Amino acid sequence: MTVILTPPDPELRLLVSLASWTWPGTGPDGHEVAHILITHTPALATPDTVEARMRRLSDSLGCLAGPREVVLEIDRCLQIVGDQVLVHIPGASRRLRLPTRRAWTELVAHNGDAVLLLGLDPLPQSADAARLDAYLDAALAAERLLFGRARTR
């Protein structure tokens, strides 16, 4: 018997190398807003490779904006299934499942959208709140975050 092993699609390799976080926050207008941060996990990839992958992800989602640009509304890429929220990435056969809490999921369902932040530098999924805050501060100062407004399907 012959078994042919094929490597996973590039899209699948990217999806399994992503880390994500969700939290509620306050928008500029004072209303509660859902936030999503997606980064690449530290892996056996160079910083240039990580950035290139994350920029390709941004392009497939609809060209997210830099921190000094107008935040664009991207396609309906969030799907709520029960208590889960999934990100649909155009062209990918699978969806990225976000870590959620009930209140955050209800906020997304109520608002119909969330602010999506895409980090161009790696961050491990194991990062705690302090490390996450430090990452966001540093990435924002260095203009290493891309932004979009993700809507529900």
XYZ file of N, CA and C in Angstrom, residues 2 6 8 14 21 45 48 51 79 83 92 98 114 122 132 134 138 150-151:
57
model
N 0.557 2.191 -0.854
C 1.303 3.431 -0.946
C 0.476 4.558 -0.347
N 0.614 14.814 1.672
C 0.690 16.142 1.072
C 0.722 17.178 2.183
N -0.095 20.595 4.198
C -1.328 21.370 4.269
C -1.249 22.585 3.360
N -1.167 29.054 7.625
C -1.310 30.392 8.194
C -2.324 30.375 9.330
N -7.068 37.372 20.328
C -7.600 37.816 21.614
C -8.822 38.672 21.336
N 9.860 31.350 11.650
C 9.726 32.233 10.501
C 10.448 33.536 10.824
N 10.416 39.201 8.564
C 9.925 39.607 7.245
C 8.842 38.661 6.741
N 5.613 39.346 8.723
C 4.953 40.561 8.236
C 4.303 40.326 6.881
N -18.821 35.429 11.933
C -19.979 34.543 11.965
C -20.175 34.065 13.399
N -22.318 30.074 20.904
C -21.467 30.951 21.720
C -20.090 31.161 21.097
N -10.112 30.942 2.179
C -9.710 29.878 3.113
C -10.862 28.888 3.265
N -12.404 32.425 17.358
C -11.900 33.423 18.297
C -12.156 32.999 19.738
N -17.130 44.469 14.978
C -16.038 44.549 15.950
C -14.868 45.245 15.273
N 4.999 39.100 15.752
C 4.481 37.923 16.455
C 4.214 38.173 17.939
N 0.026 41.729 26.564
C -0.845 42.147 25.470
C -0.920 43.678 25.401
N 1.320 45.804 26.529
C 2.637 46.289 26.095
C 2.800 46.109 24.585
N 3.355 49.229 21.976
C 4.551 49.266 21.126
C 4.182 49.199 19.645
N -14.837 44.832 11.254
C -15.365 43.552 10.776
C -16.840 43.452 11.138
N -17.657 43.121 10.159
C -19.096 43.012 10.395
C -19.523 41.553 10.465
